[in-house]
Amino acid sequence: MQKTILITGSTDGIGLETARMLLAQGHHVLLHGRSLEKVQNTENTLLGEEKCRGKITPHVADLSNMADVEALTKMVIANHDQIDVLINNAGVFKAATTITIDGLDLRFAVNTIAPFLLTQRLLPLFCEAGRVINLSSAAQSPVDLDALLGKKIIAEDFAAYAQSKLAIASWSRIFAERYPELLVFAVNPGSLLGSKMVKDNFGIAGSDISIGARVVSRLACGEGDEAFSGEYFDNDIGRFSQPHPDGLDSEKNQALVKAIENKLAQLGL
Ligand SMILES: NC(=O)c1ccc[n+]([C@@H]2O[C@H](COP(=O)([O-])OP(=O)(O)OC[C@H]3O[C@@H](n4cnc5c(N)ncnc54)[C@H](OP(=O)(O)O)[C@@H]3O)[C@@H](O)[C@H]2O)c1
């Protein structure tokens, strides 16, 4: 059965490879990127590939800007009656400017808060047993809520990234509890897969990105993972596993979700 699947950051890396795999299975992919030109070029490339059996609808939004995230949700709701899967894949490690227009750290904005807002807004659109796949990482460290809220600057890129990636695993657990009709998974797609992020930031070629795309596609459309909603799949070991211990602390997870909700309310969202 053809599924409708929104993949954020599907103009490059693991997101692009996942789009390619899901299109080969005949699904309808909502291709997303922050650059219109890159989205159009990617759409043309994918549609021109022999294995493509699915359909593409393009969407453009800069996920570092919460007003743009909100506009994306409105566009998706206006153009689609239902979605089966949301893959919150877009992510950032380092950039020249790390404070966003909303006064947030870029990593928390793109990697944690934008996917939270997107998921929340798209809830009415999910079909029965809809799925949310949240890209986390093996890099996880305890979240400083002041940093998450932009009240404190994190000097080190790796520290900001690792906090943002535990934060997305944390709210995944809460969403799975709150919305039992949904399946919500956090996933480390595999460490040091050879995407632009890894090449630019670690200076290495990295491993085959299809390792990550395969696990993301499986969690998105496969069978057998239904009992694990809210859990963290660690593709370095090929199974569901424990995130950083803070991610299992219900009080901390609740506080994190409350902080994100308060921040979004402050931003008028
Ligand atoms: N590669 C790994 O080993 C690895 C390991 C663990 C977790 N992950 C996670 O996997 C996900 C995919 O990463 P990747 O390795 O494939 O990296 P990538 O090649 O750099 O892809 C990241 C994607 O996110 C998009 N993006 C970044 N900032 C954005 C913004 N402000 N608004 C909208 N889109 C934005 C990028 O858009 P552009 O195309 O415009 O740049 C790109 O399509 C990320 O969440 C990453 O943290 C990766």
Coordinates of C-alpha atoms and ligand atoms in Angstrom, one line a residue:
M1 CA 0.0 0.0 0.0
Q2 CA 1.3 3.4 -0.9
K3 CA 2.1 5.5 2.2
T4 CA 2.4 9.3 2.4
I5 CA 5.7 10.1 4.1
L6 CA 7.2 13.5 5.0
I7 CA 11.0 13.4 5.3
T8 CA 12.6 16.6 6.6
G9 CA 16.0 17.3 5.2
S10 CA 15.6 15.0 2.3
T11 CA 17.8 17.0 -0.1
D12 CA 21.0 15.4 1.2
G13 CA 22.6 12.6 3.1
I14 CA 20.5 10.0 5.0
G15 CA 17.3 11.8 4.3
L16 CA 17.9 11.8 0.5
E17 CA 18.9 8.1 0.5
T18 CA 15.8 7.3 2.6
A19 CA 13.6 9.2 0.1
R20 CA 15.2 7.2 -2.7
M21 CA 14.5 3.9 -1.0
L22 CA 10.9 4.7 -0.1
L23 CA 10.2 6.0 -3.7
A24 CA 11.6 2.7 -5.0
Q25 CA 8.9 1.0 -2.8
G26 CA 6.3 3.1 -4.5
H27 CA 5.5 5.5 -1.6
H28 CA 4.5 9.2 -1.9
V29 CA 7.3 11.2 -0.5
L30 CA 6.9 14.8 0.8
L31 CA 10.4 15.9 0.0
H32 CA 11.6 18.7 2.2
G33 CA 14.5 21.1 2.1
R34 CA 15.5 24.6 3.1
S35 CA 16.5 25.7 -0.4
L36 CA 13.9 25.8 -3.2
E37 CA 16.6 25.3 -5.8
K38 CA 18.0 22.2 -4.0
V39 CA 14.5 20.8 -3.5
Q40 CA 13.7 21.2 -7.2
N41 CA 17.0 19.7 -8.3
T42 CA 16.6 16.8 -5.9
E43 CA 13.0 16.2 -7.1
N44 CA 14.1 16.1 -10.8
T45 CA 17.0 13.8 -10.0
L46 CA 14.9 11.3 -8.0
L47 CA 12.0 11.3 -10.5
G48 CA 14.6 10.6 -13.3
E49 CA 15.9 7.5 -11.6
E50 CA 15.0 4.1 -13.0
K51 CA 14.0 2.6 -9.7
C52 CA 11.6 5.5 -8.7
R53 CA 8.0 4.1 -8.6
G54 CA 6.5 6.6 -6.2
K55 CA 5.4 10.2 -6.2
I56 CA 7.0 13.4 -4.9
T57 CA 5.5 16.5 -3.4
P58 CA 8.1 19.2 -2.7
H59 CA 8.1 21.4 0.4
V60 CA 10.5 24.2 1.4
A61 CA 11.1 25.6 4.9
D62 CA 14.0 26.7 7.1
L63 CA 13.6 24.6 10.2
S64 CA 15.9 27.0 12.2
N65 CA 13.0 29.5 12.1
M66 CA 9.9 28.5 14.0
A67 CA 7.6 30.7 12.0
D68 CA 8.8 28.9 8.9
V69 CA 8.2 25.5 10.6
E70 CA 4.6 26.7 11.4
A71 CA 4.2 27.8 7.7
L72 CA 5.4 24.3 6.6
T73 CA 2.8 22.6 8.8
K74 CA 0.0 24.8 7.4
M75 CA 1.2 24.0 3.9
V76 CA 1.2 20.2 4.6
I77 CA -2.2 20.4 6.2
A78 CA -3.6 22.4 3.3
N79 CA -2.3 20.0 0.7
H80 CA -2.6 16.6 2.2
D81 CA -5.7 14.8 3.8
Q82 CA -3.5 12.4 5.7
I83 CA 0.1 11.4 6.3
D84 CA 1.3 7.9 7.4
V85 CA 4.8 8.7 8.5
L86 CA 6.8 11.8 9.6
I87 CA 10.6 11.3 9.5
N88 CA 12.2 14.1 11.5
N89 CA 15.6 13.7 9.8
A90 CA 16.9 17.3 9.2
G91 CA 19.8 18.0 11.5
V92 CA 22.7 20.3 12.0
F93 CA 26.0 20.0 13.9
K94 CA 27.9 23.2 13.2
A95 CA 27.4 26.6 11.5
A96 CA 28.9 30.0 11.3
T97 CA 26.0 31.5 13.3
T98 CA 24.6 29.3 16.0
I99 CA 22.0 31.7 17.4
T100 CA 18.7 31.6 15.5
I101 CA 16.2 34.4 14.7
D102 CA 14.2 33.1 17.7
G103 CA 17.2 33.4 20.1
L104 CA 17.7 29.6 20.2
D105 CA 20.8 27.6 19.8
L106 CA 20.7 26.3 16.2
R107 CA 21.2 22.7 17.2
F108 CA 18.3 22.7 19.6
A109 CA 16.1 24.7 17.1
V110 CA 16.6 22.3 14.1
N111 CA 17.3 19.0 15.9
T112 CA 14.9 19.2 18.8
I113 CA 12.3 22.0 18.8
A114 CA 11.3 22.2 15.1
P115 CA 10.6 18.4 14.9
F116 CA 8.6 18.8 18.2
L117 CA 6.5 21.6 16.7
L118 CA 6.1 19.8 13.3
T119 CA 5.0 16.6 15.0
Q120 CA 2.5 18.3 17.3
R121 CA 0.9 20.4 14.5
L122 CA 0.6 17.4 12.2
L123 CA -1.1 15.1 14.8
P124 CA -4.6 15.6 13.3
L125 CA -3.3 14.4 9.9
F126 CA -1.8 11.0 11.0
C127 CA -3.6 7.9 9.8
E128 CA -4.3 5.1 12.3
A129 CA -1.0 3.7 13.5
G130 CA 0.8 6.7 12.0
R131 CA 4.6 6.8 12.7
V132 CA 7.1 9.4 13.8
I133 CA 10.7 8.6 13.3
N134 CA 13.0 10.9 15.1
L135 CA 16.7 11.0 14.2
S136 CA 18.8 10.9 17.3
S137 CA 22.4 9.9 17.6
A138 CA 24.9 7.9 19.7
A139 CA 26.1 11.3 20.7
Q140 CA 23.9 12.1 23.7
S141 CA 24.5 14.2 26.8
P142 CA 22.3 15.6 29.6
V143 CA 20.2 18.5 28.5
D144 CA 20.8 21.9 30.1
L145 CA 17.3 23.4 30.0
D146 CA 18.7 27.0 30.0
A147 CA 20.7 26.2 26.9
L148 CA 17.6 24.5 25.3
L149 CA 15.7 27.8 25.9
G150 CA 18.5 30.0 24.6
K151 CA 19.2 31.6 28.0
K152 CA 22.7 30.2 28.0
I153 CA 25.2 29.7 25.2
I154 CA 26.9 26.3 24.7
A155 CA 30.4 27.0 23.5
E156 CA 31.2 23.6 22.0
D157 CA 29.4 22.4 18.9
F158 CA 29.6 18.7 19.9
A159 CA 28.1 19.5 23.3
A160 CA 25.2 21.4 21.8
Y161 CA 24.6 18.6 19.2
A162 CA 24.7 15.8 21.8
Q163 CA 22.3 17.6 24.1
S164 CA 19.9 18.2 21.2
K165 CA 20.0 14.5 20.2
L166 CA 19.2 13.3 23.7
A167 CA 16.4 15.9 23.9
I168 CA 14.7 14.5 20.8
A169 CA 14.9 10.9 22.2
S170 CA 13.4 12.3 25.4
W171 CA 10.4 13.9 23.9
S172 CA 9.9 10.8 21.7
R173 CA 9.2 8.8 24.9
I174 CA 6.7 11.4 26.2
F175 CA 4.9 11.6 22.8
A176 CA 4.6 7.8 22.7
E177 CA 2.9 7.9 26.1
R178 CA 0.7 10.9 25.3
Y179 CA -0.4 9.6 21.9
P180 CA -0.7 5.8 22.1
E181 CA -2.4 5.8 18.7
L182 CA 1.0 6.8 17.2
L183 CA 4.2 4.8 16.9
V184 CA 7.1 7.1 17.8
F185 CA 10.7 5.9 17.5
A186 CA 14.0 7.6 18.1
V187 CA 16.9 6.2 16.1
N188 CA 20.7 6.5 15.9
P189 CA 21.0 5.6 12.2
G190 CA 24.6 4.5 12.7
S191 CA 27.7 6.4 13.7
L192 CA 29.9 8.3 11.3
L193 CA 28.0 7.5 8.1
G194 CA 29.5 9.4 5.2
S195 CA 27.1 12.3 4.8
K196 CA 28.0 16.0 4.3
M197 CA 27.6 16.5 8.1
V198 CA 30.3 13.8 8.9
K199 CA 32.7 14.8 6.0
D200 CA 32.5 18.5 6.9
N201 CA 32.7 18.2 10.7
F202 CA 34.9 15.1 11.2
G203 CA 37.0 15.3 8.0
I204 CA 36.5 11.6 7.2
A205 CA 34.7 9.8 4.4
G206 CA 32.5 7.8 6.8
S207 CA 30.6 4.6 6.1
D208 CA 27.8 3.9 3.6
I209 CA 24.9 6.2 4.3
S210 CA 22.5 3.5 3.1
I211 CA 23.1 1.8 6.5
G212 CA 21.2 4.7 8.0
A213 CA 18.6 5.0 5.3
R214 CA 17.8 1.2 5.5
V215 CA 17.0 1.4 9.3
V216 CA 15.0 4.6 8.9
S217 CA 13.0 3.1 6.1
R218 CA 12.4 -0.1 8.1
L219 CA 11.1 1.9 11.1
A220 CA 9.0 4.0 8.8
C221 CA 7.3 1.2 6.9
G222 CA 8.4 -2.2 8.2
E223 CA 6.7 -4.6 10.5
G224 CA 7.7 -6.0 13.9
D225 CA 8.7 -2.9 15.8
E226 CA 5.2 -2.0 16.9
A227 CA 5.7 -3.0 20.6
F228 CA 8.6 -0.5 20.9
S229 CA 6.9 2.9 20.6
G230 CA 8.8 5.5 22.5
E231 CA 12.0 3.5 22.5
Y232 CA 15.5 4.3 21.1
F233 CA 16.8 2.1 18.2
D234 CA 20.6 2.0 18.2
N235 CA 21.7 1.0 14.8
D236 CA 25.4 0.7 15.9
I237 CA 24.2 -2.5 17.6
G238 CA 21.2 -3.2 15.4
R239 CA 18.5 -3.2 18.1
F240 CA 16.4 -1.2 20.5
S241 CA 18.5 -0.1 23.4
Q242 CA 18.8 2.3 26.3
P243 CA 19.4 6.0 25.5
H244 CA 21.6 8.0 27.9
P245 CA 20.2 7.4 31.5
D246 CA 18.7 10.9 31.6
G247 CA 16.5 9.9 28.7
L248 CA 14.8 7.3 30.9
D249 CA 14.1 9.8 33.7
S250 CA 10.4 10.5 33.4
E251 CA 10.6 13.7 35.5
K252 CA 13.4 15.1 33.4
N253 CA 11.6 14.2 30.2
Q254 CA 8.4 15.9 31.4
A255 CA 10.4 19.0 32.4
L256 CA 12.0 19.1 29.0
V257 CA 8.7 18.9 27.2
K258 CA 7.2 21.6 29.4
A259 CA 10.2 23.8 28.7
I260 CA 9.8 23.4 24.9
E261 CA 6.0 24.1 25.2
N262 CA 6.6 27.2 27.2
K263 CA 9.2 28.4 24.7
L264 CA 6.9 27.9 21.8
A265 CA 4.1 29.7 23.6
Q266 CA 6.5 32.6 24.2
L267 CA 7.2 32.7 20.5
G268 CA 3.4 32.9 19.9
L269 CA 3.2 29.3 18.7
Ligands
LIG1 N1 25.7 10.8 9.4 C1 25.8 10.2 10.6 O1 26.7 9.4 10.9 C2 24.7 10.5 11.7 C3 24.8 9.8 12.9 C4 23.9 10.0 13.9 C5 22.8 10.8 13.6 N2 22.7 11.4 12.4 C6 21.5 12.3 12.1 O2 20.9 12.0 10.9 C7 20.3 13.1 10.3 C8 20.7 13.3 8.9 O3 22.1 13.7 8.9 P1 23.1 13.5 7.7 O4 24.2 12.8 8.3 O5 22.4 12.9 6.5 O6 23.5 15.0 7.4 P2 23.4 15.9 6.2 O7 23.9 15.2 5.0 O8 24.1 17.2 6.6 O9 21.9 16.2 6.0 C9 21.2 17.0 6.9 C10 19.9 17.5 6.2 O10 19.3 18.4 7.1 C11 19.0 19.6 6.4 N3 19.0 20.8 7.2 C12 20.0 21.2 8.0 N4 19.7 22.4 8.5 C13 18.4 22.7 8.1 C14 17.5 23.7 8.3 N5 17.8 24.8 9.1 N6 16.3 23.7 7.8 C15 15.9 22.6 7.0 N7 16.7 21.6 6.7 C16 18.0 21.6 7.3 C17 20.1 19.6 5.3 O11 19.7 20.5 4.3 P3 20.7 21.0 3.1 O12 20.7 19.9 2.1 O13 20.1 22.3 2.6 O14 22.1 21.2 3.8 C18 20.2 18.2 4.9 O15 19.2 17.9 4.0 C19 20.6 14.3 11.2 O16 19.5 14.5 12.1 C20 21.8 13.8 12.0 O17 22.0 14.4 13.2 C21 23.6 11.3 11.4

